[in-house]
Coordinates of C-alpha atoms in Angstrom, one line a residue:
Chain S
X746 CA 2.3 49.7 75.6
X747 CA 0.3 46.6 76.3
X748 CA -0.5 48.0 79.7
X749 CA -1.9 51.0 78.0
X750 CA -4.3 48.9 76.0
X751 CA -5.3 46.7 78.7
X752 CA -6.1 49.5 81.0
X753 CA -8.5 50.9 78.4
X754 CA -9.9 48.1 76.5
X755 CA -12.5 50.1 74.7
X756 CA -13.5 49.6 71.2
X757 CA -11.6 52.6 70.2
X758 CA -8.4 51.3 71.6
X759 CA -8.9 48.0 69.8
X760 CA -9.6 49.8 66.6
X761 CA -6.7 52.0 67.0
X762 CA -4.5 49.1 67.6
X763 CA -5.8 47.5 64.4
X764 CA -5.2 50.6 62.5
X765 CA -1.7 51.1 63.8
X766 CA -0.8 47.6 63.0
X767 CA -2.2 48.0 59.6
X768 CA -0.6 51.3 59.0
X769 CA 2.8 50.1 59.5
X770 CA 2.5 48.1 56.4
X771 CA 1.1 50.8 54.2
X772 CA 2.3 54.2 54.7
X773 CA 1.0 55.5 51.5
X774 CA 0.3 58.9 50.2
X775 CA 1.7 61.0 52.8
X776 CA 1.7 64.2 50.9
X777 CA -1.7 64.4 49.3
X778 CA -3.4 63.0 52.2
X779 CA -1.3 65.1 54.4
X780 CA -2.6 68.2 52.9
X781 CA -6.1 66.9 53.2
X782 CA -5.5 65.8 56.7
X783 CA -4.3 69.2 57.6
X784 CA -7.4 70.7 56.1
X785 CA -9.6 68.4 58.0
X786 CA -7.7 69.1 61.1
X787 CA -8.3 72.7 60.6
X788 CA -12.0 72.2 60.4
X789 CA -12.0 70.3 63.5
X790 CA -9.9 72.6 65.4
X791 CA -11.5 75.8 64.0
X792 CA -8.3 77.8 64.0
X793 CA -7.9 78.9 60.5
X794 CA -4.9 81.1 60.8
X795 CA -2.6 78.1 61.0
X796 CA -4.1 76.5 58.0
X797 CA -2.1 78.2 55.4
X798 CA 1.1 77.7 57.3
X799 CA 0.4 74.2 58.1
X800 CA -0.4 73.4 54.5
X801 CA 2.8 74.7 53.3
X802 CA 4.7 73.1 56.1
X803 CA 2.9 69.9 55.5
X804 CA 4.0 69.7 51.9
X805 CA 7.5 70.3 53.0
X806 CA 7.5 68.0 55.9
X807 CA 5.2 65.3 54.7
X808 CA 7.9 63.2 53.3
X809 CA 8.8 60.2 55.2
X810 CA 6.7 61.1 58.1
X811 CA 4.8 58.1 58.8
X812 CA 2.9 59.6 61.6
X813 CA 1.9 62.4 59.4
X814 CA 1.0 60.0 56.8
X815 CA -1.0 58.0 59.2
X816 CA -2.6 61.1 60.4
X817 CA -3.4 62.0 56.9
X818 CA -4.9 58.6 56.5
X819 CA -6.8 59.0 59.5
X820 CA -7.9 62.5 58.8
X821 CA -9.1 62.0 55.3
X822 CA -12.5 62.8 56.3
X823 CA -13.3 64.9 53.3
X824 CA -11.0 62.9 51.1
X825 CA -13.0 60.0 49.8
X826 CA -10.5 58.6 47.5
X827 CA -10.3 55.4 49.5
X828 CA -13.4 54.2 51.2
X829 CA -11.9 51.1 52.7
X830 CA -13.0 49.9 56.0
X831 CA -9.8 51.0 57.5
X832 CA -10.2 54.5 56.4
X833 CA -13.7 54.5 57.7
X834 CA -12.6 53.2 61.0
X835 CA -9.9 55.8 61.1
X836 CA -12.4 58.5 60.3
X837 CA -14.5 57.2 63.1
X838 CA -11.7 57.5 65.5
X839 CA -11.0 60.9 64.2
X840 CA -14.4 62.2 64.4
X841 CA -14.6 61.3 68.0
X842 CA -11.9 63.4 69.4
X843 CA -13.4 64.3 72.6
X844 CA -11.5 67.4 73.5
X845 CA -10.7 68.8 70.1
X846 CA -13.7 71.0 69.8
X847 CA -14.0 72.0 73.4
X848 CA -11.0 74.2 73.9
X849 CA -10.0 75.9 70.7
X850 CA -7.9 78.5 72.4
X851 CA -5.8 76.0 74.2
X852 CA -4.9 74.5 70.9
X853 CA -3.2 77.6 69.6
X854 CA -0.5 77.6 72.1
X855 CA 0.4 74.0 72.3
X856 CA 0.3 73.5 68.6
X857 CA 3.5 75.2 67.9
X858 CA 5.0 73.6 70.9
X859 CA 3.9 70.2 69.7
X860 CA 5.4 70.8 66.4
X861 CA 8.8 70.9 68.0
X862 CA 8.4 67.5 69.2
X863 CA 6.9 66.4 66.0
X864 CA 10.1 65.8 64.2
X865 CA 11.4 63.8 67.0
X866 CA 8.2 61.9 67.0
X867 CA 8.3 61.1 63.4
X868 CA 10.1 57.9 63.2
X869 CA 8.6 56.7 66.3
X870 CA 5.8 54.3 66.9
X871 CA 4.0 52.7 64.1
X872 CA 2.2 50.1 66.0
X873 CA 3.2 50.5 69.5
X874 CA 1.1 52.6 71.6
X875 CA 3.2 53.9 74.3
X876 CA 2.1 54.8 77.7
X877 CA -0.4 57.5 77.9
X878 CA 1.5 59.4 80.3
X879 CA 4.6 59.6 78.2
X880 CA 2.6 60.5 75.3
X881 CA 1.1 63.3 77.1
X882 CA 4.5 64.6 78.0
X883 CA 5.7 65.8 74.6
X884 CA 2.8 68.1 74.1
X885 CA 3.5 69.7 77.4
X886 CA 7.1 70.2 76.4
X887 CA 6.0 71.6 73.2
X888 CA 3.6 73.9 74.8
X889 CA 6.4 75.1 77.0
X890 CA 8.6 75.7 74.0
X891 CA 6.2 77.3 71.6
X892 CA 8.5 77.4 68.7
X893 CA 7.2 78.9 65.6
X894 CA 7.3 75.7 63.6
X895 CA 3.7 75.6 62.7
X896 CA 4.1 72.9 60.1
X897 CA 2.4 70.2 62.1
X898 CA 0.3 72.4 64.1
X899 CA -2.9 70.8 63.0
X900 CA -1.8 67.4 63.9
X901 CA -0.5 68.4 67.2
X902 CA -3.5 70.6 67.9
X903 CA -5.8 67.7 68.3
X904 CA -3.5 65.8 70.4
X905 CA -2.8 68.7 72.6
X906 CA -6.5 69.4 73.0
X907 CA -7.1 65.9 74.0
X908 CA -4.3 66.0 76.4
X909 CA -5.1 69.2 77.9
X910 CA -8.7 68.4 78.4
X911 CA -8.2 64.9 79.5
X912 CA -5.4 65.2 81.8
X913 CA -4.8 68.7 82.7
X914 CA -1.4 70.3 82.6
X915 CA 0.0 68.9 85.8
X916 CA -0.6 65.5 84.4
X917 CA 1.4 66.2 81.4
X918 CA 4.3 67.5 83.3
X919 CA 4.6 64.4 85.3
X920 CA 6.2 62.4 82.5
X921 CA 8.7 64.3 80.6
X922 CA 10.5 61.2 79.5
X923 CA 9.0 60.5 76.2
X924 CA 10.8 62.7 73.9
X925 CA 10.1 60.5 71.0
X926 CA 6.6 59.9 71.9
X927 CA 4.8 58.1 69.2
X928 CA 3.1 59.8 66.4
X929 CA -0.2 61.5 66.3
X930 CA -1.9 58.3 66.5
X931 CA -0.5 57.9 69.9
X932 CA -1.7 61.4 70.6
X933 CA -5.0 60.1 69.7
X934 CA -4.5 57.5 72.3
X935 CA -4.6 60.2 74.8
X936 CA -8.2 60.6 74.2
X937 CA -8.6 57.0 74.9
X938 CA -7.5 57.7 78.4
X939 CA -10.6 59.4 79.1
X940 CA -13.3 57.8 77.2
X941 CA -15.9 58.9 79.6
X942 CA -15.2 62.5 79.2
X943 CA -17.1 64.6 76.7
X944 CA -20.1 62.6 75.8
X945 CA -21.5 65.6 74.1
X946 CA -18.8 65.8 71.6
X947 CA -18.8 62.2 70.8
X948 CA -19.0 61.3 67.2
X949 CA -20.7 64.3 65.8
X950 CA -20.6 62.8 62.4
X951 CA -22.2 59.6 63.4
X952 CA -24.7 61.1 65.8
X953 CA -28.1 59.8 65.1
X954 CA -30.8 62.3 65.7
X955 CA -33.6 61.0 67.8
X956 CA -36.9 60.9 66.0
X957 CA -37.8 64.4 67.1
X958 CA -41.3 65.0 65.7
X959 CA -42.8 62.7 68.0
X960 CA -45.2 65.1 69.7
X961 CA -46.5 66.1 66.3
X962 CA -46.9 62.5 65.3
X963 CA -49.1 61.6 68.1
X964 CA -51.2 64.7 67.9
X965 CA -51.7 64.6 64.2
X966 CA -52.2 60.9 64.4
X967 CA -54.9 61.1 67.0
X968 CA -56.7 63.7 65.0
X969 CA -56.4 61.7 61.9
X970 CA -57.6 58.6 63.7
X971 CA -60.6 60.5 65.0
X972 CA -61.6 61.3 61.5
X973 CA -60.3 58.3 59.8
X974 CA -61.7 55.7 62.1
X975 CA -64.1 55.2 59.3
X976 CA -61.5 54.7 56.8
X977 CA -60.1 51.8 58.8
X978 CA -63.4 50.1 59.3
X979 CA -64.1 49.2 55.7
X980 CA -61.2 47.8 53.8
X981 CA -62.7 48.7 50.5
X982 CA -62.6 51.5 48.0
X983 CA -60.0 54.1 48.3
X984 CA -62.6 56.2 46.6
X985 CA -65.1 55.8 49.3
X986 CA -62.9 56.4 52.3
X987 CA -62.0 59.9 51.6
X988 CA -65.6 60.8 51.4
X989 CA -66.1 60.0 55.0
X990 CA -62.9 61.6 56.0
X991 CA -63.5 64.8 54.2
X992 CA -63.7 66.9 57.3
X993 CA -60.3 65.8 58.2
X994 CA -58.9 66.2 54.8
X995 CA -57.2 69.3 55.7
X996 CA -55.6 67.7 58.6
X997 CA -54.6 64.7 56.5
X998 CA -53.1 66.9 53.9
X999 CA -51.1 68.8 56.4
X1000 CA -49.6 65.9 58.1
X1001 CA -48.9 63.7 55.2
X1002 CA -46.3 64.5 52.7
X1003 CA -48.5 64.0 49.6
X1004 CA -51.8 65.7 49.4
X1005 CA -53.0 64.4 46.1
X1006 CA -52.7 60.7 46.7
X1007 CA -55.1 61.0 49.5
X1008 CA -57.7 59.5 47.3
X1009 CA -57.0 56.1 48.8
X1010 CA -57.5 57.0 52.3
X1011 CA -57.3 53.8 54.2
X1012 CA -54.3 52.4 52.3
X1013 CA -52.7 55.8 52.1
X1014 CA -53.3 56.5 55.7
X1015 CA -51.5 53.3 56.6
X1016 CA -48.9 53.8 54.0
X1017 CA -48.1 57.4 54.5
X1018 CA -48.4 57.3 58.2
X1019 CA -45.7 54.8 58.6
X1020 CA -43.4 56.8 56.5
X1021 CA -43.1 59.9 58.5
X1022 CA -44.3 58.5 61.8
X1023 CA -42.9 55.1 62.1
X1024 CA -43.4 55.0 65.8
X1025 CA -46.9 56.3 65.8
X1026 CA -48.6 53.6 63.7
X1027 CA -48.9 51.3 66.6
X1028 CA -50.6 53.9 68.6
X1029 CA -52.8 54.7 65.7
X1030 CA -53.8 51.2 65.2
X1031 CA -54.4 50.8 68.9
X1032 CA -56.4 53.9 69.2
X1033 CA -58.4 53.2 66.1
X1034 CA -59.1 49.7 67.3
X1035 CA -60.3 51.2 70.6
X1036 CA -62.5 53.6 68.8
X1037 CA -64.1 51.2 66.5
X1038 CA -64.7 48.8 69.2
X1039 CA -65.4 50.9 72.2
X1040 CA -68.5 53.0 72.4
X1041 CA -66.8 56.3 72.2
X1042 CA -68.5 59.5 71.4
X1043 CA -71.8 59.1 69.8
X1044 CA -70.9 61.2 66.8
X1045 CA -68.0 59.1 66.0
X1046 CA -70.0 56.0 66.2
X1047 CA -72.5 57.6 63.9
X1048 CA -69.7 58.6 61.6
X1049 CA -68.4 55.2 61.5
X1050 CA -71.7 53.6 60.8
X1051 CA -72.6 56.2 58.3
X1052 CA -69.3 55.8 56.6
X1053 CA -69.7 52.1 56.4
X1054 CA -73.1 52.5 55.1
X1055 CA -72.2 55.1 52.6
X1056 CA -69.3 53.0 51.5
X1057 CA -71.5 50.0 51.1
X1058 CA -74.0 51.9 49.1
X1059 CA -71.2 53.3 47.0
X1060 CA -69.9 49.9 46.4
X1061 CA -73.1 48.5 45.4
X1062 CA -74.4 51.3 43.2
X1063 CA -72.9 53.6 40.8
X1064 CA -72.2 57.1 42.1
X1065 CA -75.0 58.5 40.1
X1066 CA -77.2 55.8 41.5
X1067 CA -76.4 56.9 45.0
X1068 CA -77.0 60.5 43.9
X1069 CA -80.4 59.3 42.8
X1070 CA -80.9 57.9 46.2
X1071 CA -80.1 61.2 47.7
X1072 CA -82.5 62.8 45.4
X1073 CA -85.3 60.5 46.1
X1074 CA -84.7 60.1 49.8
X1075 CA -84.1 63.8 50.3
X1076 CA -83.8 64.1 54.0
X1077 CA -80.8 66.2 54.8
X1078 CA -80.6 67.7 58.2
X1079 CA -79.2 71.1 58.5
X1080 CA -76.1 69.9 60.4
X1081 CA -75.5 67.2 58.0
X1082 CA -75.9 69.6 55.2
X1083 CA -73.6 72.0 56.8
X1084 CA -71.1 69.3 57.1
X1085 CA -71.8 67.9 53.7
X1086 CA -71.1 71.1 51.9
X1087 CA -67.7 71.6 53.4
X1088 CA -67.1 68.0 52.9
X1089 CA -68.3 68.3 49.4
X1090 CA -66.0 71.3 48.8
X1091 CA -63.1 69.4 50.1
X1092 CA -64.0 66.5 48.0
X1093 CA -64.1 68.7 45.0
X1094 CA -60.7 69.9 45.9
X1095 CA -59.4 66.4 46.2
X1096 CA -61.1 64.5 43.5
X1097 CA -63.9 65.6 41.3
X1098 CA -65.3 62.1 41.2
X1099 CA -66.1 62.3 44.9
X1100 CA -68.7 64.9 44.3
X1101 CA -71.6 62.4 44.4
X1102 CA -70.3 61.0 47.6
X1103 CA -71.4 63.8 50.0
X1104 CA -75.0 63.6 49.0
X1105 CA -75.1 59.9 49.6
X1106 CA -73.4 60.6 52.9
X1107 CA -76.1 63.1 53.7
X1108 CA -78.7 60.6 52.8
X1109 CA -77.2 57.9 54.9
X1110 CA -76.5 60.1 57.8
X1111 CA -80.1 60.9 58.5
X1112 CA -81.0 57.3 58.5
X1113 CA -78.4 56.7 61.1
X1114 CA -79.1 59.7 63.2
X1115 CA -82.7 59.7 62.8
X1116 CA -83.7 60.0 66.4
X1117 CA -81.7 63.0 67.4
X1118 CA -82.3 64.9 64.2
X1119 CA -85.7 63.9 63.3
X1120 CA -87.0 67.1 64.8
X1121 CA -84.7 69.1 62.7
X1122 CA -85.4 67.1 59.5
X1123 CA -89.0 67.8 59.2
X1124 CA -89.1 71.5 58.9
X1125 CA -86.9 71.5 55.8
X1126 CA -87.1 68.5 53.6
X1127 CA -87.0 69.9 50.2
X1128 CA -85.0 73.1 50.1
X1129 CA -82.0 71.6 51.8
X1130 CA -82.1 68.6 49.6
X1131 CA -81.8 70.4 46.3
X1132 CA -78.9 72.5 47.5
X1133 CA -76.1 70.1 47.3
X1134 CA -77.2 68.9 43.9
X1135 CA -77.3 72.5 42.8
X1136 CA -73.9 73.1 44.2
X1137 CA -72.3 70.2 42.5
X1138 CA -73.9 71.0 39.3
X1139 CA -72.8 74.6 39.6
X1140 CA -69.3 73.4 40.5
X1141 CA -69.2 71.3 37.4
X1142 CA -70.3 74.2 35.2
X1143 CA -67.8 76.3 37.0
X1144 CA -65.1 73.9 35.8
X1145 CA -65.9 74.5 32.2
X1146 CA -66.5 78.2 32.7
X1147 CA -63.0 78.5 34.0
X1148 CA -61.8 76.9 30.8
X1149 CA -63.7 79.5 28.9
X1150 CA -61.9 82.3 30.6
X1151 CA -58.7 80.5 29.9
X1152 CA -59.4 80.0 26.3
X1153 CA -60.6 83.6 25.8
X1154 CA -57.3 85.0 27.1
X1155 CA -59.2 88.2 27.9
X1156 CA -60.6 89.6 31.2
X1157 CA -64.2 88.8 31.7
X1158 CA -67.0 90.4 33.6
X1159 CA -68.7 88.4 36.3
X1160 CA -72.0 88.7 34.4
X1161 CA -70.3 87.3 31.3
X1162 CA -69.1 84.4 33.5
X1163 CA -72.6 83.6 34.6
X1164 CA -73.7 83.9 31.0
X1165 CA -71.2 81.3 30.1
X1166 CA -72.6 79.0 32.7
X1167 CA -76.1 79.4 31.3
X1168 CA -74.9 78.6 27.9
X1169 CA -73.2 75.5 29.1
X1170 CA -76.4 74.4 30.8
X1171 CA -78.2 74.8 27.5
X1172 CA -75.5 73.0 25.7
X1173 CA -75.7 70.0 28.0
X1174 CA -79.4 69.9 27.4
X1175 CA -78.9 69.8 23.7
X1176 CA -76.2 67.3 24.1
X1177 CA -78.2 64.8 26.0
X1178 CA -81.1 65.1 23.7
X1179 CA -79.0 64.5 20.7
X1180 CA -77.3 61.5 22.2
X1181 CA -80.6 60.1 23.1
X1182 CA -81.8 60.5 19.5
X1183 CA -78.7 58.9 18.1
X1184 CA -78.8 55.9 20.5
X1185 CA -82.5 55.4 19.7
X1186 CA -81.7 55.6 16.1
X1187 CA -79.2 52.8 16.5
X1188 CA -81.7 50.8 18.5
X1189 CA -79.7 51.0 21.7
X1190 CA -80.3 52.2 25.2
X1191 CA -76.7 52.8 25.8
X1192 CA -74.9 55.7 24.4
X1193 CA -71.7 54.5 22.8
X1194 CA -68.7 56.4 21.6
X1195 CA -69.9 56.0 18.1
X1196 CA -72.8 58.2 18.9
X1197 CA -70.5 60.8 20.2
X1198 CA -68.5 60.6 17.1
X1199 CA -71.6 61.1 15.0
X1200 CA -72.6 64.0 17.0
X1201 CA -69.2 65.7 16.6
X1202 CA -69.4 65.0 12.9
X1203 CA -72.7 66.7 12.7
X1204 CA -71.4 69.6 14.7
X1205 CA -68.7 70.1 12.2
X1206 CA -65.9 69.3 14.5
X1207 CA -64.9 66.2 12.7
X1208 CA -64.4 66.5 9.0
X1209 CA -62.8 64.4 6.3
X1210 CA -59.6 66.2 7.1
X1211 CA -59.8 66.1 10.8
X1212 CA -60.6 62.8 12.5
X1213 CA -61.7 62.1 16.0
X1214 CA -58.3 60.9 17.0
X1215 CA -56.7 64.1 15.9
X1216 CA -59.0 66.0 18.2
X1217 CA -58.4 63.5 21.0
X1218 CA -54.7 64.0 20.6
X1219 CA -55.0 67.7 20.6
X1220 CA -57.1 68.3 23.6
X1221 CA -57.0 65.4 26.0
X1222 CA -54.3 64.5 28.4
X1223 CA -52.2 61.4 27.8
X1224 CA -54.0 59.1 30.1
X1225 CA -57.3 59.7 28.4
X1226 CA -55.7 59.4 25.0
X1227 CA -54.5 56.0 25.9
X1228 CA -58.0 55.0 26.8
X1229 CA -59.6 56.3 23.7
X1230 CA -57.3 55.7 20.8
X1231 CA -56.7 52.0 20.0
X1232 CA -53.1 51.0 20.1
X1233 CA -51.5 47.8 19.2
X1234 CA -49.6 46.0 21.9
X1235 CA -47.4 42.9 22.0
X1236 CA -49.0 39.6 21.6
X1237 CA -51.3 40.7 18.8
X1238 CA -53.5 42.6 21.1
X1239 CA -55.1 45.9 20.7
X1240 CA -56.2 48.2 23.5
X1241 CA -58.8 49.4 23.9
X1242 CA -60.6 46.4 22.5
X1243 CA -62.5 47.2 19.4
Chain P
X797 CA -49.5 44.0 28.2
X798 CA -52.6 46.0 27.8
X799 CA -53.2 48.9 30.0
X800 CA -56.1 49.1 32.4
X801 CA -59.4 50.4 31.4
X802 CA -59.4 53.0 34.1
X803 CA -56.9 55.6 34.9
X804 CA -54.9 54.8 38.0
X805 CA -56.2 56.9 40.8
X806 CA -52.8 57.9 42.0
X807 CA -52.0 59.7 38.8
X808 CA -52.1 63.4 38.8
X809 CA -53.7 64.2 35.6
X810 CA -53.7 67.9 34.7
X811 CA -56.9 69.2 33.3
X812 CA -58.8 66.2 34.5
X813 CA -62.2 65.5 33.1
X814 CA -65.0 65.7 35.6
X815 CA -66.2 62.3 34.7
X816 CA -68.4 61.9 37.7
X817 CA -70.1 65.2 37.1
X818 CA -70.7 64.4 33.5
X819 CA -72.1 61.0 34.3
X820 CA -74.3 62.4 36.9
X821 CA -75.7 65.1 34.7
X822 CA -76.4 62.6 32.0
X823 CA -78.2 60.4 34.4
X824 CA -80.2 63.2 35.8
X825 CA -81.5 64.2 32.4
X826 CA -81.9 60.9 30.8
X827 CA -82.3 58.3 33.5
X828 CA -83.4 55.7 31.1
X829 CA -80.2 55.9 29.2
X830 CA -76.7 54.6 29.9
X831 CA -73.5 56.2 29.2
X832 CA -70.4 54.2 28.5
X833 CA -67.2 54.6 30.4
X834 CA -65.3 55.9 27.5
X835 CA -68.2 57.9 26.3
X836 CA -68.0 60.4 29.0
X837 CA -64.4 61.2 28.0
X838 CA -65.7 62.0 24.6
X839 CA -68.4 64.1 26.1
X840 CA -65.7 66.0 27.9
X841 CA -63.9 66.4 24.7
X842 CA -67.0 67.8 23.1
X843 CA -67.5 70.2 26.0
X844 CA -63.9 71.4 25.6
X845 CA -64.4 72.0 22.0
X846 CA -67.6 73.8 22.6
X847 CA -66.2 76.0 25.2
X848 CA -63.2 76.7 22.9
X849 CA -65.4 77.8 20.1
X850 CA -67.5 79.9 22.4
X851 CA -64.5 81.6 23.8
X852 CA -63.1 82.3 20.4
X853 CA -66.3 83.8 19.2
X854 CA -66.8 85.9 22.2
X855 CA -63.3 87.2 22.0
X856 CA -63.8 88.1 18.4
X857 CA -67.0 89.9 19.4
X858 CA -65.2 91.8 22.1
X859 CA -62.3 92.8 19.8
X860 CA -64.8 93.9 17.3
X861 CA -66.3 96.3 19.8
X862 CA -62.8 97.4 20.6
X863 CA -63.5 96.4 24.2
X864 CA -60.7 95.1 26.4
X865 CA -63.1 93.1 28.5
X866 CA -65.5 90.4 27.4
X867 CA -69.0 91.6 28.1
X868 CA -72.2 89.8 28.7
X869 CA -73.5 90.8 25.3
X870 CA -70.4 89.5 23.5
X871 CA -70.9 86.1 25.2
X872 CA -74.6 86.2 24.4
X873 CA -74.1 86.9 20.8
X874 CA -71.4 84.3 20.5
X875 CA -73.6 81.7 22.3
X876 CA -76.3 82.2 19.9
X877 CA -74.1 81.4 17.0
X878 CA -72.3 78.5 18.5
X879 CA -75.3 76.8 19.9
X880 CA -76.8 76.9 16.6
X881 CA -73.7 75.3 15.1
X882 CA -73.6 72.6 17.8
X883 CA -77.1 71.6 17.3
X884 CA -76.3 68.4 15.5

């Protein structure tokens, strides 16, 4: 017994010893766990025919069979009634039967044979692990006998598997002494004899999958880094960074789990990148650092600089201010334009607020890449400049025109659609004029919400029956409602401030 | 305590208001004026209501003509009426 252990002082043997010692004290629930054990055994051994028989036999024979009970304990893989450390350890030991999965056919024969020996085994060992060789012997005898007592087939199956695979038949036959070999736990010891054996089968339940998508990580990361080197350069606005990274937005969205929160590029890049690609972040940082520091391709440098500049401009001015810049400067080069429109489109897809960003990008870019593109700039100063503005304006109108088609609930012609856009344009003109008049009437240069309310009252939208807040509640989403309608909070405070 | 004056960027608001677009349009037309932060939300509300009324009117026009599709003329006629109403 002791020799056995000393010869194989693996963790498993130690654990098994602990378990056996513990088991001797608490042979509980032989029946219920027995059934469960047999079920689990079945799954491991993959021979279902015996299951029914073993179940019935288990119920009959489960009484007083400590070995069975122990096996049941051990094999309560699916039975989570008791999640003690002991049961977990037992489960660990069970899940790592090296030979159980390998030779399912061999199991069938020795199982009935084993069951013959089972009754003899019953009262045997609680804590003592007998010699491996003697333990191996009973299965062989059982295999030779092949009686039809399938009651403990499941239990024996495993042991036989282990034995067969580990030692081979001749080995088993060498020691026909142990008639009362210990219980199944001892049979599990057989596996301990050859711990080196099937590495492949080891602990399927606990196997940790290696982080497989490594190749993707690196590739996607590199690509992201190429485009997002700008994002890393300035620490600032999440709003700004996506602008510069617009060409790579598609890539970003593909690689990262959330597409919408790409608004904050630099924080999100860092945040989301670590989540799926924990290993790649270091590479990312290294490569980005290289990029930003080293000379790298000229375009990337330009991109970085342009991004920084654009972001600085954005930070200093309002978005519409930068759009004014773009209007006044108006020096888009065709390549920048070409890039700006797809960028713009991607921005629109991401975040409508980013629309003003591409034009400033375009404005900043020429300043940076003046030398190479100066030749291209001169032939078309004006026509290209007005195009992005037109596009963005059109896009905004499109937004409302879509709402029109939604409200109408009827199919529309394309011409009708364009008509709607024209009407919206006219409406905006009227709106701005009215607001200007109202603000001037109040002696202000800033248009306040009160002016808007007055306008709506004059339009007939707000009446004595219908107040502004009612309309706000009806038509605006919650986040805007919270901003518009004053609400009392704790501490005698009202938000928004009146 | 009190909420922030801006909407968190990470929120996915359905039917978002194109606040940047509205602000830019206003600035382009009236560069000497300023628009408040909450004002553009109300402008958006106004646009929604305008479009709503326009759609209702055009749909009524189309149904009057017993036409299953909204035509350009329907929209034109509706726009005339609604723009007059929204003159303020």
